[in-house]
Structures are given as C-alpha cells and as structure tokens.
C-alpha angles and dihedrals in degrees: 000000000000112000115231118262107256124255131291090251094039100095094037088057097043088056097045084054092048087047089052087048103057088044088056090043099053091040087057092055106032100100102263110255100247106240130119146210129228080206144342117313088239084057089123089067129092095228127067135165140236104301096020098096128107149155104294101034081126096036098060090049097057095045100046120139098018109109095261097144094070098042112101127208110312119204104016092174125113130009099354121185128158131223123236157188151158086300090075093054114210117350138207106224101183086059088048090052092047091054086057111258116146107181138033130184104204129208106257116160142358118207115313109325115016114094116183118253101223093044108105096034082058094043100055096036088065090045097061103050092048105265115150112234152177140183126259118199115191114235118238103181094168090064114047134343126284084251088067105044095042086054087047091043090049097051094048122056093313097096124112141211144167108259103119086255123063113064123204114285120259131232103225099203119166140109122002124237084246111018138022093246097029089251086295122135123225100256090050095049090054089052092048097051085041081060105037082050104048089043097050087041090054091046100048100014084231121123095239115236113239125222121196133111130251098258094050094055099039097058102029091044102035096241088303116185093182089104093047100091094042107040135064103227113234101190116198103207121145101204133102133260103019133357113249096239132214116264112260109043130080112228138345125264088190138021128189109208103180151007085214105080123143099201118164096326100318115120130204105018134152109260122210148184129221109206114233125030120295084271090072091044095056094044072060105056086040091052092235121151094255081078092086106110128241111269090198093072109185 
C-alpha cells in the first residue's frame, strides 16, 4: 500500500526540531561560560517552580525597586559565612575558605520530592576545607505538611552529627510561588512549622534554625513567639547597621545582609553574619549551651 505524502507543514516542522536538536546539543558541549546566580533569573516574579526556590524569595520582594543590585556587602566584620545553591554551579571552596568564610548553609531539598543537584558536591566540598556547614530545605506549606517535608529533609542531606563541622539544618520559609502565606492561614502556618519542628527535632535531635524575614512572619504567622524559645532566627534583611527581626523573638543567630557578595569567585552570592565569635558558632554546630545568641545586638 503507498503511504500518503506527508503533509504541506511536515518537512518545515522536522527541520525546525532538528534545528532545536543540534542548538541543545551544542549548547551541551561548548565549555559553559563561568558565571553564577544568587537566584533564578526570574528571581524578580512572584511565581517560581519546583526547584526555584531559594534563600531571599521574600527578601527581593520586599526590596524591589530599591537599588539593591548595586549595593555590596554591607557589615563583613565578625563571623562571616554565604548561602547557596545550584544557582552558583561548581565552587571552589578552598578559594571560598581563603577568602575567609567560615560557615555555609547549603541548598538541600524543596517540598517532598526535589534535591538539589550540586548539593553533595558542595557539601562535601565545605566540608573538606574546613567550612563549617549545614543543610537549608525550602519550605513548600501549600503542598504537604511540615511532618513530610522535615522526614524528607532528614533523610537527604538534613541530618546532623558532631563532628566540628555540620551545624544544625535550617527551615527556609518565605514567600509562595503564588501567594505571600501559601494560601495558608495563620493559624495553619503555625501549625505547619510546629510540625516541620517537632518532626526534624525528633529526627536529628537538633532545634532546627529558622530563615525568614520580619515581614513574612509578621504578616503569615500573626506575630507568633511560639518558636522564640526553640529555634535559632536566621533574618534575611539587606540593609546596613542592624536587620529589622520578627516579633517574637528576641535577637537574631544569623543575619543575611545582602544577595551581592564576591566570595572566592562566586558572584554574586548571598553574604551572612553569625552573631557572636566562631567560638559561639561552633557551640552551635556541637549543640553546647554557648550557642545561645547576644541579646545586645549591635
């Protein structure tokens, strides 16, 4: 039987897909053009997908349209250490530790199913030149329950253990990839991060840290203090002199000062501050009582 000529558009499509083809596959074997991202380049949006997320969703929101792009690091005294994620590529973390960084939190999981692909090389990178480091998941509370995503959390990359060098791992929780509060209401969110908290804590047997910003809190928890007294506060805040906090708690652990860093040849990369000397860090990865943060924040 003779098979009927194709149609009119037929050869027009098979040559724009093998167009398409040989584009993806010289993009996949021209050496990659080494830059990096402190997040997505549709950061600026309020949606994102599975994967996109990352530590300053909230951050860059609220600080839109306020020349933050060409503001550096702001306070590099003390005890400094960066975030980071897929969106830097490979690092050199010796690099990073000669340049004086002493700590890392590094991108681990997303909701219930999505690991980060450069986590374990950065992990273990940190790791080996002496950085200390600990694990972030991004929260995703319109998906599954705090319970889920801590477990998954737990079993990838989220564990802990006393070795100098691993420090407790961290609840990202900030903007949704369609609304502030994840269509949660207040009352819900408290209940998810009470869950998320109590299951990580009984997997790890750590207090997990908590990263947000003030306005997030404020206005998807209702001004809660119920996390004050368990959970070290990361604050995301890119400013200068000190970070605005959540109510409810009483000063910050951590403070993330800016998405402009220049660290080792990562640019750009979120830069942050522990409060206290590397003594106290470390009391905080080894889960000793001279974790507990300044009040008298400067």
């Amino acid at each position: 039987m003779q098979r009927p000529s194709p149609h009119p558009g037929f050869y027009a499509r098979k040559a724009a897909m093998a167009a398409t083809v040989v584009g993806a596959t010289m993009a996949l074997t021209l050496p990659t053009v080494a830059t990096s991202h402190a997040a997505p380049l549709n950061g600026e949006k309020d949606s994102y997908r599975l994967g996109e997320g990352h530590m300053g969703i909230s951050a860059e929101k609220e600080t839109a349209g306020k020349e933050r792009r060409t503001v550096g690091p702001q306070d590099t005294s003390g005890v400094q250490g960066i975030d980071v994620s897929h969106y830097q590529g490979a690092i050199n973390w010796g690099s990073v530790k000669g340049a004086g960084i002493e700590f890392a939190w590094i991108k681990a999981t997303e909701g219930t199913s999505y690991k980060d692909p450069q986590f374990s090389a950065n992990y273990l990178g940190a790791h080996d030149n002496g950085v200390i480091r600990g694990a972030y998941h991004f929260a995703r509370p319109d998906a599954s329950s705090g319970a889920a995503q801590a477990d998954f959390f737990a079993k990838s990359g989220g564990a802990w253990s006393a070795d100098n060098l691993t420090l407790p791992g961290v609840l990202d929780i900030e903007n949704g990839p369609s609304s502030q509060c994840h269509g949660l209401s207040q009352a819900a969110m408290r209940t998810w991060i009470s869950d998320f908290y109590d299951t990580y804590k009984a997997r790890t047997s750590r207090d997990v840290v908590i990263y947000t910003t003030a306005n997030w809190w404020n206005t998807c928890t209702g001004n809660w203090t119920g996390m004050s007294a368990k959970s070290p506060l990361w604050v995301a805040h890119w400013t200068t002199g000190s970070p605005t906090i959540p109510a409810g708690f009483p000063s910050w652990t951590v403070w993330q000062y800016t998405d402009q860093g220049n660290i080792g040849g990562i640019n750009p990369v979120d830069r942050d501050k522990f409060n206290g000397s590397r003594d106290r860090l470390l009391a905080l990865a080894n889960n000793t009582t001279l974790a507990k943060p300044r009040v008298d924040v400067p």
